[in-house]
Amino acid sequence: MRFLPRFGWRAETCSIGLALAGACLAFCTVPAWAGFGHPDPGEIGLQAAVTPIAQEMEFFHNDILTPIIFAVSLFVAALILYCIFRFNEKANPTPSALTHNTGLEVAWTLIPVLILVVIAIPSFRLLDHQLVIPATDMTVKVTGHQWYWSYQYPPDQGGGFSFDSYIKDPSDLKPGDISKLSVDNEAVVPVNKTVLVQVTSSDVIHGFVVPSFGVRIDAVPGRLNETWFRAEREGVYYGQCSELCGEDHADMPIAIRVVSADEYTAWLATAKKKFASAKGAKLHYADNTTPVAAGN
Ligand SMILES: [Cu+2]
């Protein structure tokens, strides 16, 4: 009878441990659960990657960081459980007076350093791939405003127009639209083309983020930040402003439609007409100068 409560406590601890291990295993073995271009209810994990950089990020997160995090967590949890059982007052009535162990101290310093080095190598490689912009096929300039985005397509690449992109009002949502993510004017880019994205802001700091592209860059007033992506799958990819920028920070989504080369040429022609007389049709650079060729 004396042992029954103790046994019950152990069984409980074991089942919590087993449940934790099961959850870890499930998380490690299931790759990406989120959909293409947007989150869906109930999903976990990163949104499906559609650019080489996003794929590299996914690999780094799912196959390098997550296993290391789980291994370290399980190891520490095992050590704690071992201490609880092995060194409690009953099991170990006379505590050891040992305070130093040189070998152990060297090990617990060196092993974390080695783990960090293992993480640093792919991490710096990924940073290098993100920051060193390859030869690009086209440029889109994105400006953050309180609280919408505007996109400019330079004239030397068949553009010469700009437009504002506002969140869709719930009453304007059509079938296929996503509440809080769909916009009135989507940015359009061709598939399998390397796009240089220039990002700035007209007022406060905004964050231009498209998870499926692995794109995350701040839009800073007076500064022109650059990043790039090459989308390898057609579709609409959504993102959101990721710097707290004021009252309607949550209401300035990003929607980028990736289309075939032909569809892109057709869109360019329509967009040129549609946005020719629109507000902000003139191209403005961050310092408020206008480019030499207006294109129309
Ligand atoms: Cu913002």
PDB file of C-alpha atoms and ligand atoms in Angstrom:
ATOM      1  CA  MET A   1       0.000   0.000   0.000  1.00  0.00           C
ATOM      2  CA  ARG A   2       2.849   2.380   0.826  1.00  0.00           C
ATOM      3  CA  PHE A   3       4.166   2.173  -2.719  1.00  0.00           C
ATOM      4  CA  LEU A   4       0.907   2.698  -4.541  1.00  0.00           C
ATOM      5  CA  PRO A   5       0.830   6.532  -4.448  1.00  0.00           C
ATOM      6  CA  ARG A   6       4.471   6.645  -5.501  1.00  0.00           C
ATOM      7  CA  PHE A   7       3.771   4.264  -8.377  1.00  0.00           C
ATOM      8  CA  GLY A   8       0.817   6.448  -9.455  1.00  0.00           C
ATOM      9  CA  TRP A   9       2.990   9.547  -9.519  1.00  0.00           C
ATOM     10  CA  ARG A  10       5.592   7.772 -11.631  1.00  0.00           C
ATOM     11  CA  ALA A  11       2.992   6.523 -14.086  1.00  0.00           C
ATOM     12  CA  GLU A  12       1.680  10.054 -14.447  1.00  0.00           C
ATOM     13  CA  THR A  13       5.161  11.460 -15.056  1.00  0.00           C
ATOM     14  CA  CYS A  14       5.842   8.709 -17.575  1.00  0.00           C
ATOM     15  CA  SER A  15       2.639   9.389 -19.482  1.00  0.00           C
ATOM     16  CA  ILE A  16       3.389  13.131 -19.630  1.00  0.00           C
ATOM     17  CA  GLY A  17       6.870  12.250 -20.919  1.00  0.00           C
ATOM     18  CA  LEU A  18       5.441   9.869 -23.512  1.00  0.00           C
ATOM     19  CA  ALA A  19       2.887  12.456 -24.663  1.00  0.00           C
ATOM     20  CA  LEU A  20       5.656  15.066 -24.988  1.00  0.00           C
ATOM     21  CA  ALA A  21       7.862  12.663 -26.944  1.00  0.00           C
ATOM     22  CA  GLY A  22       4.909  11.796 -29.196  1.00  0.00           C
ATOM     23  CA  ALA A  23       4.179  15.455 -29.867  1.00  0.00           C
ATOM     24  CA  CYS A  24       7.861  16.072 -30.667  1.00  0.00           C
ATOM     25  CA  LEU A  25       7.948  13.125 -33.044  1.00  0.00           C
ATOM     26  CA  ALA A  26       4.763  14.253 -34.795  1.00  0.00           C
ATOM     27  CA  PHE A  27       6.106  17.789 -35.173  1.00  0.00           C
ATOM     28  CA  CYS A  28       9.478  16.577 -36.510  1.00  0.00           C
ATOM     29  CA  THR A  29       8.117  14.119 -39.043  1.00  0.00           C
ATOM     30  CA  VAL A  30       5.335  16.207 -40.580  1.00  0.00           C
ATOM     31  CA  PRO A  31       6.938  18.752 -42.937  1.00  0.00           C
ATOM     32  CA  ALA A  32       4.830  21.813 -43.830  1.00  0.00           C
ATOM     33  CA  TRP A  33       1.161  21.764 -42.905  1.00  0.00           C
ATOM     34  CA  ALA A  34       0.244  25.200 -44.096  1.00  0.00           C
ATOM     35  CA  GLY A  35      -1.244  25.896 -47.520  1.00  0.00           C
ATOM     36  CA  PHE A  36       0.143  27.685 -50.570  1.00  0.00           C
ATOM     37  CA  GLY A  37       0.361  31.415 -50.210  1.00  0.00           C
ATOM     38  CA  HIS A  38      -1.895  31.861 -47.209  1.00  0.00           C
ATOM     39  CA  PRO A  39      -2.588  30.348 -43.817  1.00  0.00           C
ATOM     40  CA  ASP A  40      -5.615  28.103 -43.262  1.00  0.00           C
ATOM     41  CA  PRO A  41      -7.356  27.459 -39.939  1.00  0.00           C
ATOM     42  CA  GLY A  42      -5.847  24.694 -37.835  1.00  0.00           C
ATOM     43  CA  GLU A  43      -2.530  24.544 -39.648  1.00  0.00           C
ATOM     44  CA  ILE A  44       0.886  24.699 -38.073  1.00  0.00           C
ATOM     45  CA  GLY A  45       4.315  24.986 -39.651  1.00  0.00           C
ATOM     46  CA  LEU A  46       5.657  27.331 -42.282  1.00  0.00           C
ATOM     47  CA  GLN A  47       3.625  28.285 -45.348  1.00  0.00           C
ATOM     48  CA  ALA A  48       4.598  26.200 -48.379  1.00  0.00           C
ATOM     49  CA  ALA A  49       7.768  27.564 -49.956  1.00  0.00           C
ATOM     50  CA  VAL A  50       7.614  28.627 -53.615  1.00  0.00           C
ATOM     51  CA  THR A  51      11.003  30.331 -54.041  1.00  0.00           C
ATOM     52  CA  PRO A  52      14.541  28.902 -53.673  1.00  0.00           C
ATOM     53  CA  ILE A  53      15.155  31.136 -50.627  1.00  0.00           C
ATOM     54  CA  ALA A  54      11.925  30.059 -48.911  1.00  0.00           C
ATOM     55  CA  GLN A  55      12.818  26.410 -49.602  1.00  0.00           C
ATOM     56  CA  GLU A  56      16.216  26.951 -48.037  1.00  0.00           C
ATOM     57  CA  MET A  57      14.574  28.618 -45.015  1.00  0.00           C
ATOM     58  CA  GLU A  58      12.140  25.718 -44.691  1.00  0.00           C
ATOM     59  CA  PHE A  59      15.019  23.224 -44.767  1.00  0.00           C
ATOM     60  CA  PHE A  60      16.963  25.255 -42.205  1.00  0.00           C
ATOM     61  CA  HIS A  61      13.972  25.488 -39.871  1.00  0.00           C
ATOM     62  CA  ASN A  62      12.487  21.993 -40.277  1.00  0.00           C
ATOM     63  CA  ASP A  63      15.589  19.873 -40.784  1.00  0.00           C
ATOM     64  CA  ILE A  64      18.286  21.675 -38.806  1.00  0.00           C
ATOM     65  CA  LEU A  65      16.844  23.938 -36.097  1.00  0.00           C
ATOM     66  CA  THR A  66      13.789  21.914 -35.042  1.00  0.00           C
ATOM     67  CA  PRO A  67      15.642  18.581 -34.520  1.00  0.00           C
ATOM     68  CA  ILE A  68      18.383  20.385 -32.560  1.00  0.00           C
ATOM     69  CA  ILE A  69      15.808  22.216 -30.412  1.00  0.00           C
ATOM     70  CA  PHE A  70      13.947  18.975 -29.675  1.00  0.00           C
ATOM     71  CA  ALA A  71      17.137  17.024 -28.956  1.00  0.00           C
ATOM     72  CA  VAL A  72      18.368  19.692 -26.527  1.00  0.00           C
ATOM     73  CA  SER A  73      14.931  19.987 -24.864  1.00  0.00           C
ATOM     74  CA  LEU A  74      14.566  16.215 -24.467  1.00  0.00           C
ATOM     75  CA  PHE A  75      18.114  15.934 -23.093  1.00  0.00           C
ATOM     76  CA  VAL A  76      17.491  18.687 -20.511  1.00  0.00           C
ATOM     77  CA  ALA A  77      14.090  17.200 -19.594  1.00  0.00           C
ATOM     78  CA  ALA A  78      15.729  13.776 -19.140  1.00  0.00           C
ATOM     79  CA  LEU A  79      18.412  15.314 -16.893  1.00  0.00           C
ATOM     80  CA  ILE A  80      15.762  17.043 -14.781  1.00  0.00           C
ATOM     81  CA  LEU A  81      13.728  13.830 -14.444  1.00  0.00           C
ATOM     82  CA  TYR A  82      16.897  11.905 -13.565  1.00  0.00           C
ATOM     83  CA  CYS A  83      17.703  14.427 -10.806  1.00  0.00           C
ATOM     84  CA  ILE A  84      14.139  14.303  -9.486  1.00  0.00           C
ATOM     85  CA  PHE A  85      14.210  10.513  -9.148  1.00  0.00           C
ATOM     86  CA  ARG A  86      17.857   9.852  -8.355  1.00  0.00           C
ATOM     87  CA  PHE A  87      18.601  12.695  -5.965  1.00  0.00           C
ATOM     88  CA  ASN A  88      15.381  13.242  -4.040  1.00  0.00           C
ATOM     89  CA  GLU A  89      15.535  13.124  -0.251  1.00  0.00           C
ATOM     90  CA  LYS A  90      14.333   9.516  -0.047  1.00  0.00           C
ATOM     91  CA  ALA A  91      16.591   8.032  -2.725  1.00  0.00           C
ATOM     92  CA  ASN A  92      19.648  10.035  -1.745  1.00  0.00           C
ATOM     93  CA  PRO A  93      19.487  10.915   1.980  1.00  0.00           C
ATOM     94  CA  THR A  94      23.129  12.082   2.210  1.00  0.00           C
ATOM     95  CA  PRO A  95      23.826  14.711  -0.488  1.00  0.00           C
ATOM     96  CA  SER A  96      27.252  14.883  -2.100  1.00  0.00           C
ATOM     97  CA  ALA A  97      29.452  17.871  -1.188  1.00  0.00           C
ATOM     98  CA  LEU A  98      30.981  18.030  -4.689  1.00  0.00           C
ATOM     99  CA  THR A  99      30.976  21.564  -6.168  1.00  0.00           C
ATOM    100  CA  HIS A 100      33.377  21.476  -9.158  1.00  0.00           C
ATOM    101  CA  ASN A 101      34.135  19.078 -11.948  1.00  0.00           C
ATOM    102  CA  THR A 102      36.545  20.468 -14.532  1.00  0.00           C
ATOM    103  CA  GLY A 103      35.749  17.856 -17.178  1.00  0.00           C
ATOM    104  CA  LEU A 104      32.027  18.494 -16.892  1.00  0.00           C
ATOM    105  CA  GLU A 105      32.462  22.273 -16.997  1.00  0.00           C
ATOM    106  CA  VAL A 106      34.606  22.091 -20.144  1.00  0.00           C
ATOM    107  CA  ALA A 107      32.020  19.794 -21.737  1.00  0.00           C
ATOM    108  CA  TRP A 108      29.018  21.984 -20.968  1.00  0.00           C
ATOM    109  CA  THR A 109      30.831  24.974 -22.412  1.00  0.00           C
ATOM    110  CA  LEU A 110      32.238  23.287 -25.511  1.00  0.00           C
ATOM    111  CA  ILE A 111      29.176  21.288 -26.572  1.00  0.00           C
ATOM    112  CA  PRO A 112      26.862  24.356 -26.808  1.00  0.00           C
ATOM    113  CA  VAL A 113      29.597  26.207 -28.716  1.00  0.00           C
ATOM    114  CA  LEU A 114      29.828  23.325 -31.184  1.00  0.00           C
ATOM    115  CA  ILE A 115      26.016  23.268 -31.539  1.00  0.00           C
ATOM    116  CA  LEU A 116      26.065  27.016 -32.325  1.00  0.00           C
ATOM    117  CA  VAL A 117      28.807  26.492 -34.925  1.00  0.00           C
ATOM    118  CA  VAL A 118      26.737  23.727 -36.548  1.00  0.00           C
ATOM    119  CA  ILE A 119      23.769  26.164 -36.702  1.00  0.00           C
ATOM    120  CA  ALA A 120      25.890  29.117 -37.857  1.00  0.00           C
ATOM    121  CA  ILE A 121      27.223  27.476 -41.035  1.00  0.00           C
ATOM    122  CA  PRO A 122      23.874  26.964 -42.850  1.00  0.00           C
ATOM    123  CA  SER A 123      22.549  30.162 -41.250  1.00  0.00           C
ATOM    124  CA  PHE A 124      25.275  32.361 -42.757  1.00  0.00           C
ATOM    125  CA  ARG A 125      24.995  30.545 -46.088  1.00  0.00           C
ATOM    126  CA  LEU A 126      21.258  31.346 -46.152  1.00  0.00           C
ATOM    127  CA  LEU A 127      21.887  34.994 -45.199  1.00  0.00           C
ATOM    128  CA  ASP A 128      24.404  35.238 -48.023  1.00  0.00           C
ATOM    129  CA  HIS A 129      21.894  33.827 -50.540  1.00  0.00           C
ATOM    130  CA  GLN A 130      19.269  36.327 -49.359  1.00  0.00           C
ATOM    131  CA  LEU A 131      21.496  39.390 -49.286  1.00  0.00           C
ATOM    132  CA  VAL A 132      23.589  38.894 -52.412  1.00  0.00           C
ATOM    133  CA  ILE A 133      21.050  39.726 -55.098  1.00  0.00           C
ATOM    134  CA  PRO A 134      21.560  37.680 -58.299  1.00  0.00           C
ATOM    135  CA  ALA A 135      21.059  39.049 -61.848  1.00  0.00           C
ATOM    136  CA  THR A 136      17.425  40.124 -61.899  1.00  0.00           C
ATOM    137  CA  ASP A 137      14.885  40.079 -64.734  1.00  0.00           C
ATOM    138  CA  MET A 138      12.690  42.894 -63.507  1.00  0.00           C
ATOM    139  CA  THR A 139      12.130  45.409 -60.725  1.00  0.00           C
ATOM    140  CA  VAL A 140       9.098  46.276 -58.649  1.00  0.00           C
ATOM    141  CA  LYS A 141       9.215  49.167 -56.230  1.00  0.00           C
ATOM    142  CA  VAL A 142       7.027  48.846 -53.164  1.00  0.00           C
ATOM    143  CA  THR A 143       6.126  51.777 -50.922  1.00  0.00           C
ATOM    144  CA  GLY A 144       4.443  51.394 -47.546  1.00  0.00           C
ATOM    145  CA  HIS A 145       1.886  53.988 -46.495  1.00  0.00           C
ATOM    146  CA  GLN A 146      -0.413  54.376 -43.508  1.00  0.00           C
ATOM    147  CA  TRP A 147      -2.244  52.036 -44.304  1.00  0.00           C
ATOM    148  CA  TYR A 148      -1.820  50.533 -47.733  1.00  0.00           C
ATOM    149  CA  TRP A 149       0.905  49.565 -50.157  1.00  0.00           C
ATOM    150  CA  SER A 150       1.700  51.029 -53.543  1.00  0.00           C
ATOM    151  CA  TYR A 151       3.563  49.282 -56.340  1.00  0.00           C
ATOM    152  CA  GLN A 152       5.576  50.899 -59.113  1.00  0.00           C
ATOM    153  CA  TYR A 153       6.590  49.172 -62.332  1.00  0.00           C
ATOM    154  CA  PRO A 154       9.501  51.040 -63.976  1.00  0.00           C
ATOM    155  CA  PRO A 155       9.036  52.219 -67.574  1.00  0.00           C
ATOM    156  CA  ASP A 156      12.205  50.541 -68.899  1.00  0.00           C
ATOM    157  CA  GLN A 157      10.637  47.117 -68.314  1.00  0.00           C
ATOM    158  CA  GLY A 158       7.330  47.694 -70.042  1.00  0.00           C
ATOM    159  CA  GLY A 159       5.769  49.359 -67.015  1.00  0.00           C
ATOM    160  CA  GLY A 160       5.698  53.063 -66.352  1.00  0.00           C
ATOM    161  CA  PHE A 161       2.766  53.024 -63.973  1.00  0.00           C
ATOM    162  CA  SER A 162       2.071  52.712 -60.304  1.00  0.00           C
ATOM    163  CA  PHE A 163      -0.979  51.843 -58.285  1.00  0.00           C
ATOM    164  CA  ASP A 164      -2.220  51.639 -54.725  1.00  0.00           C
ATOM    165  CA  SER A 165      -3.253  48.365 -53.176  1.00  0.00           C
ATOM    166  CA  TYR A 166      -5.897  48.495 -50.435  1.00  0.00           C
ATOM    167  CA  ILE A 167      -7.428  45.745 -48.331  1.00  0.00           C
ATOM    168  CA  LYS A 168     -10.817  44.624 -49.675  1.00  0.00           C
ATOM    169  CA  ASP A 169     -13.838  45.659 -47.689  1.00  0.00           C
ATOM    170  CA  PRO A 170     -15.749  42.600 -46.351  1.00  0.00           C
ATOM    171  CA  SER A 171     -18.699  43.609 -48.572  1.00  0.00           C
ATOM    172  CA  ASP A 172     -16.477  43.443 -51.694  1.00  0.00           C
ATOM    173  CA  LEU A 173     -15.185  39.914 -51.071  1.00  0.00           C
ATOM    174  CA  LYS A 174     -15.863  37.515 -53.966  1.00  0.00           C
ATOM    175  CA  PRO A 175     -15.679  33.688 -53.922  1.00  0.00           C
ATOM    176  CA  GLY A 176     -12.016  32.724 -53.631  1.00  0.00           C
ATOM    177  CA  ASP A 177     -11.092  35.935 -51.829  1.00  0.00           C
ATOM    178  CA  ILE A 178      -9.656  35.744 -48.353  1.00  0.00           C
ATOM    179  CA  SER A 179     -10.943  38.035 -45.646  1.00  0.00           C
ATOM    180  CA  LYS A 180      -8.241  40.357 -44.293  1.00  0.00           C
ATOM    181  CA  LEU A 181      -5.791  39.291 -47.041  1.00  0.00           C
ATOM    182  CA  SER A 182      -7.401  40.022 -50.412  1.00  0.00           C
ATOM    183  CA  VAL A 183      -6.749  43.449 -51.902  1.00  0.00           C
ATOM    184  CA  ASP A 184      -8.319  45.582 -54.628  1.00  0.00           C
ATOM    185  CA  ASN A 185      -5.175  45.718 -56.806  1.00  0.00           C
ATOM    186  CA  GLU A 186      -2.783  42.784 -56.633  1.00  0.00           C
ATOM    187  CA  ALA A 187       0.846  43.106 -57.665  1.00  0.00           C
ATOM    188  CA  VAL A 188       1.527  40.766 -60.602  1.00  0.00           C
ATOM    189  CA  VAL A 189       4.828  39.114 -61.511  1.00  0.00           C
ATOM    190  CA  PRO A 190       5.799  36.421 -64.017  1.00  0.00           C
ATOM    191  CA  VAL A 191       6.636  32.900 -62.858  1.00  0.00           C
ATOM    192  CA  ASN A 192      10.290  31.735 -62.815  1.00  0.00           C
ATOM    193  CA  LYS A 193      11.650  35.267 -63.163  1.00  0.00           C
ATOM    194  CA  THR A 194      14.020  36.861 -60.687  1.00  0.00           C
ATOM    195  CA  VAL A 195      12.333  39.968 -59.313  1.00  0.00           C
ATOM    196  CA  LEU A 196      14.249  42.749 -57.606  1.00  0.00           C
ATOM    197  CA  VAL A 197      12.036  44.319 -54.946  1.00  0.00           C
ATOM    198  CA  GLN A 198      12.870  47.833 -53.829  1.00  0.00           C
ATOM    199  CA  VAL A 199      11.119  48.695 -50.606  1.00  0.00           C
ATOM    200  CA  THR A 200      10.609  52.060 -48.967  1.00  0.00           C
ATOM    201  CA  SER A 201       7.989  53.977 -47.001  1.00  0.00           C
ATOM    202  CA  SER A 202       6.325  57.362 -47.231  1.00  0.00           C
ATOM    203  CA  ASP A 203       5.613  57.797 -43.523  1.00  0.00           C
ATOM    204  CA  VAL A 204       6.557  55.347 -40.764  1.00  0.00           C
ATOM    205  CA  ILE A 205       8.392  52.008 -40.771  1.00  0.00           C
ATOM    206  CA  HIS A 206       6.359  49.185 -42.342  1.00  0.00           C
ATOM    207  CA  GLY A 207       7.429  45.588 -42.954  1.00  0.00           C
ATOM    208  CA  PHE A 208       7.075  43.970 -46.392  1.00  0.00           C
ATOM    209  CA  VAL A 209       6.661  40.257 -45.709  1.00  0.00           C
ATOM    210  CA  VAL A 210       5.536  37.393 -47.968  1.00  0.00           C
ATOM    211  CA  PRO A 211       6.077  34.092 -46.105  1.00  0.00           C
ATOM    212  CA  SER A 212       5.839  31.756 -49.134  1.00  0.00           C
ATOM    213  CA  PHE A 213       8.562  33.791 -50.882  1.00  0.00           C
ATOM    214  CA  GLY A 214      10.834  33.944 -47.839  1.00  0.00           C
ATOM    215  CA  VAL A 215      10.718  37.731 -48.201  1.00  0.00           C
ATOM    216  CA  ARG A 216      10.901  39.893 -45.075  1.00  0.00           C
ATOM    217  CA  ILE A 217      12.263  43.403 -45.304  1.00  0.00           C
ATOM    218  CA  ASP A 218      11.515  46.679 -43.571  1.00  0.00           C
ATOM    219  CA  ALA A 219      10.046  49.622 -45.462  1.00  0.00           C
ATOM    220  CA  VAL A 220      11.895  52.586 -43.961  1.00  0.00           C
ATOM    221  CA  PRO A 221      11.137  56.221 -44.896  1.00  0.00           C
ATOM    222  CA  GLY A 222      14.069  57.852 -46.713  1.00  0.00           C
ATOM    223  CA  ARG A 223      15.796  54.564 -47.345  1.00  0.00           C
ATOM    224  CA  LEU A 224      15.623  52.156 -50.274  1.00  0.00           C
ATOM    225  CA  ASN A 225      15.929  48.541 -49.145  1.00  0.00           C
ATOM    226  CA  GLU A 226      16.362  45.782 -51.686  1.00  0.00           C
ATOM    227  CA  THR A 227      15.509  42.127 -51.708  1.00  0.00           C
ATOM    228  CA  TRP A 228      14.635  39.557 -54.359  1.00  0.00           C
ATOM    229  CA  PHE A 229      12.544  36.481 -55.097  1.00  0.00           C
ATOM    230  CA  ARG A 230      11.942  34.009 -57.883  1.00  0.00           C
ATOM    231  CA  ALA A 231       8.510  32.401 -57.585  1.00  0.00           C
ATOM    232  CA  GLU A 232       8.500  28.939 -59.131  1.00  0.00           C
ATOM    233  CA  ARG A 233       4.772  28.292 -58.926  1.00  0.00           C
ATOM    234  CA  GLU A 234       1.794  30.264 -60.206  1.00  0.00           C
ATOM    235  CA  GLY A 235      -0.808  31.418 -57.714  1.00  0.00           C
ATOM    236  CA  VAL A 236      -1.618  34.247 -55.326  1.00  0.00           C
ATOM    237  CA  TYR A 237       0.700  34.697 -52.377  1.00  0.00           C
ATOM    238  CA  TYR A 238      -0.277  36.809 -49.411  1.00  0.00           C
ATOM    239  CA  GLY A 239       1.639  38.620 -46.734  1.00  0.00           C
ATOM    240  CA  GLN A 240       1.050  41.283 -44.136  1.00  0.00           C
ATOM    241  CA  CYS A 241       2.789  44.382 -42.878  1.00  0.00           C
ATOM    242  CA  SER A 242       5.050  43.187 -40.096  1.00  0.00           C
ATOM    243  CA  GLU A 243       6.066  46.360 -38.318  1.00  0.00           C
ATOM    244  CA  LEU A 244       3.586  47.927 -35.916  1.00  0.00           C
ATOM    245  CA  CYS A 245       2.785  51.011 -37.975  1.00  0.00           C
ATOM    246  CA  GLY A 246      -0.303  52.460 -36.349  1.00  0.00           C
ATOM    247  CA  GLU A 247      -4.042  52.132 -36.125  1.00  0.00           C
ATOM    248  CA  ASP A 248      -4.659  50.081 -39.280  1.00  0.00           C
ATOM    249  CA  HIS A 249      -1.443  48.055 -39.229  1.00  0.00           C
ATOM    250  CA  ALA A 250      -3.537  44.882 -39.507  1.00  0.00           C
ATOM    251  CA  ASP A 251      -5.346  46.200 -42.587  1.00  0.00           C
ATOM    252  CA  MET A 252      -2.533  46.529 -45.113  1.00  0.00           C
ATOM    253  CA  PRO A 253      -2.107  43.030 -46.568  1.00  0.00           C
ATOM    254  CA  ILE A 254       0.188  42.203 -49.466  1.00  0.00           C
ATOM    255  CA  ALA A 255      -1.114  40.132 -52.390  1.00  0.00           C
ATOM    256  CA  ILE A 256       1.198  39.048 -55.205  1.00  0.00           C
ATOM    257  CA  ARG A 257      -0.166  37.102 -58.153  1.00  0.00           C
ATOM    258  CA  VAL A 258       2.359  34.932 -59.971  1.00  0.00           C
ATOM    259  CA  VAL A 259       1.333  34.271 -63.587  1.00  0.00           C
ATOM    260  CA  SER A 260       2.749  32.831 -66.826  1.00  0.00           C
ATOM    261  CA  ALA A 261       4.879  35.061 -69.089  1.00  0.00           C
ATOM    262  CA  ASP A 262       1.968  35.532 -71.534  1.00  0.00           C
ATOM    263  CA  GLU A 263      -0.494  36.445 -68.831  1.00  0.00           C
ATOM    264  CA  TYR A 264       2.044  38.890 -67.443  1.00  0.00           C
ATOM    265  CA  THR A 265       2.435  40.663 -70.805  1.00  0.00           C
ATOM    266  CA  ALA A 266      -1.353  40.859 -71.101  1.00  0.00           C
ATOM    267  CA  TRP A 267      -1.638  42.222 -67.540  1.00  0.00           C
ATOM    268  CA  LEU A 268       1.042  44.849 -68.253  1.00  0.00           C
ATOM    269  CA  ALA A 269      -0.975  46.153 -71.201  1.00  0.00           C
ATOM    270  CA  THR A 270      -4.225  46.343 -69.202  1.00  0.00           C
ATOM    271  CA  ALA A 271      -2.523  47.786 -66.130  1.00  0.00           C
ATOM    272  CA  LYS A 272      -0.877  50.510 -68.206  1.00  0.00           C
ATOM    273  CA  LYS A 273      -4.289  51.695 -69.396  1.00  0.00           C
ATOM    274  CA  LYS A 274      -6.029  51.145 -66.066  1.00  0.00           C
ATOM    275  CA  PHE A 275      -3.472  53.018 -63.977  1.00  0.00           C
ATOM    276  CA  ALA A 276      -2.463  55.652 -66.540  1.00  0.00           C
ATOM    277  CA  SER A 277      -4.643  58.329 -65.004  1.00  0.00           C
ATOM    278  CA  ALA A 278      -4.778  56.915 -61.510  1.00  0.00           C
ATOM    279  CA  LYS A 279      -3.617  58.825 -58.489  1.00  0.00           C
ATOM    280  CA  GLY A 280       0.132  58.342 -58.116  1.00  0.00           C
ATOM    281  CA  ALA A 281       0.577  57.342 -61.765  1.00  0.00           C
ATOM    282  CA  LYS A 282       3.716  59.418 -61.782  1.00  0.00           C
ATOM    283  CA  LEU A 283       6.717  57.548 -60.472  1.00  0.00           C
ATOM    284  CA  HIS A 284       8.193  58.978 -57.317  1.00  0.00           C
ATOM    285  CA  TYR A 285      11.432  57.951 -55.783  1.00  0.00           C
ATOM    286  CA  ALA A 286      12.146  58.088 -52.068  1.00  0.00           C
ATOM    287  CA  ASP A 287      13.680  61.570 -52.308  1.00  0.00           C
ATOM    288  CA  ASN A 288      10.564  62.840 -54.159  1.00  0.00           C
ATOM    289  CA  THR A 289      12.340  63.227 -57.526  1.00  0.00           C
ATOM    290  CA  THR A 290      10.708  61.737 -60.606  1.00  0.00           C
ATOM    291  CA  PRO A 291      12.566  59.398 -62.946  1.00  0.00           C
ATOM    292  CA  VAL A 292      13.671  60.685 -66.384  1.00  0.00           C
ATOM    293  CA  ALA A 293      11.326  58.643 -68.566  1.00  0.00           C
ATOM    294  CA  ALA A 294       7.683  58.654 -67.566  1.00  0.00           C
ATOM    295  CA  GLY A 295       6.846  55.909 -70.082  1.00  0.00           C
ATOM    296  CA  ASN A 296       3.531  57.358 -71.212  1.00  0.00           C
TER     297      ASN A 296
HETATM  298 CU    CU B   1       2.489  48.952 -41.961  1.00  0.00          CU
END
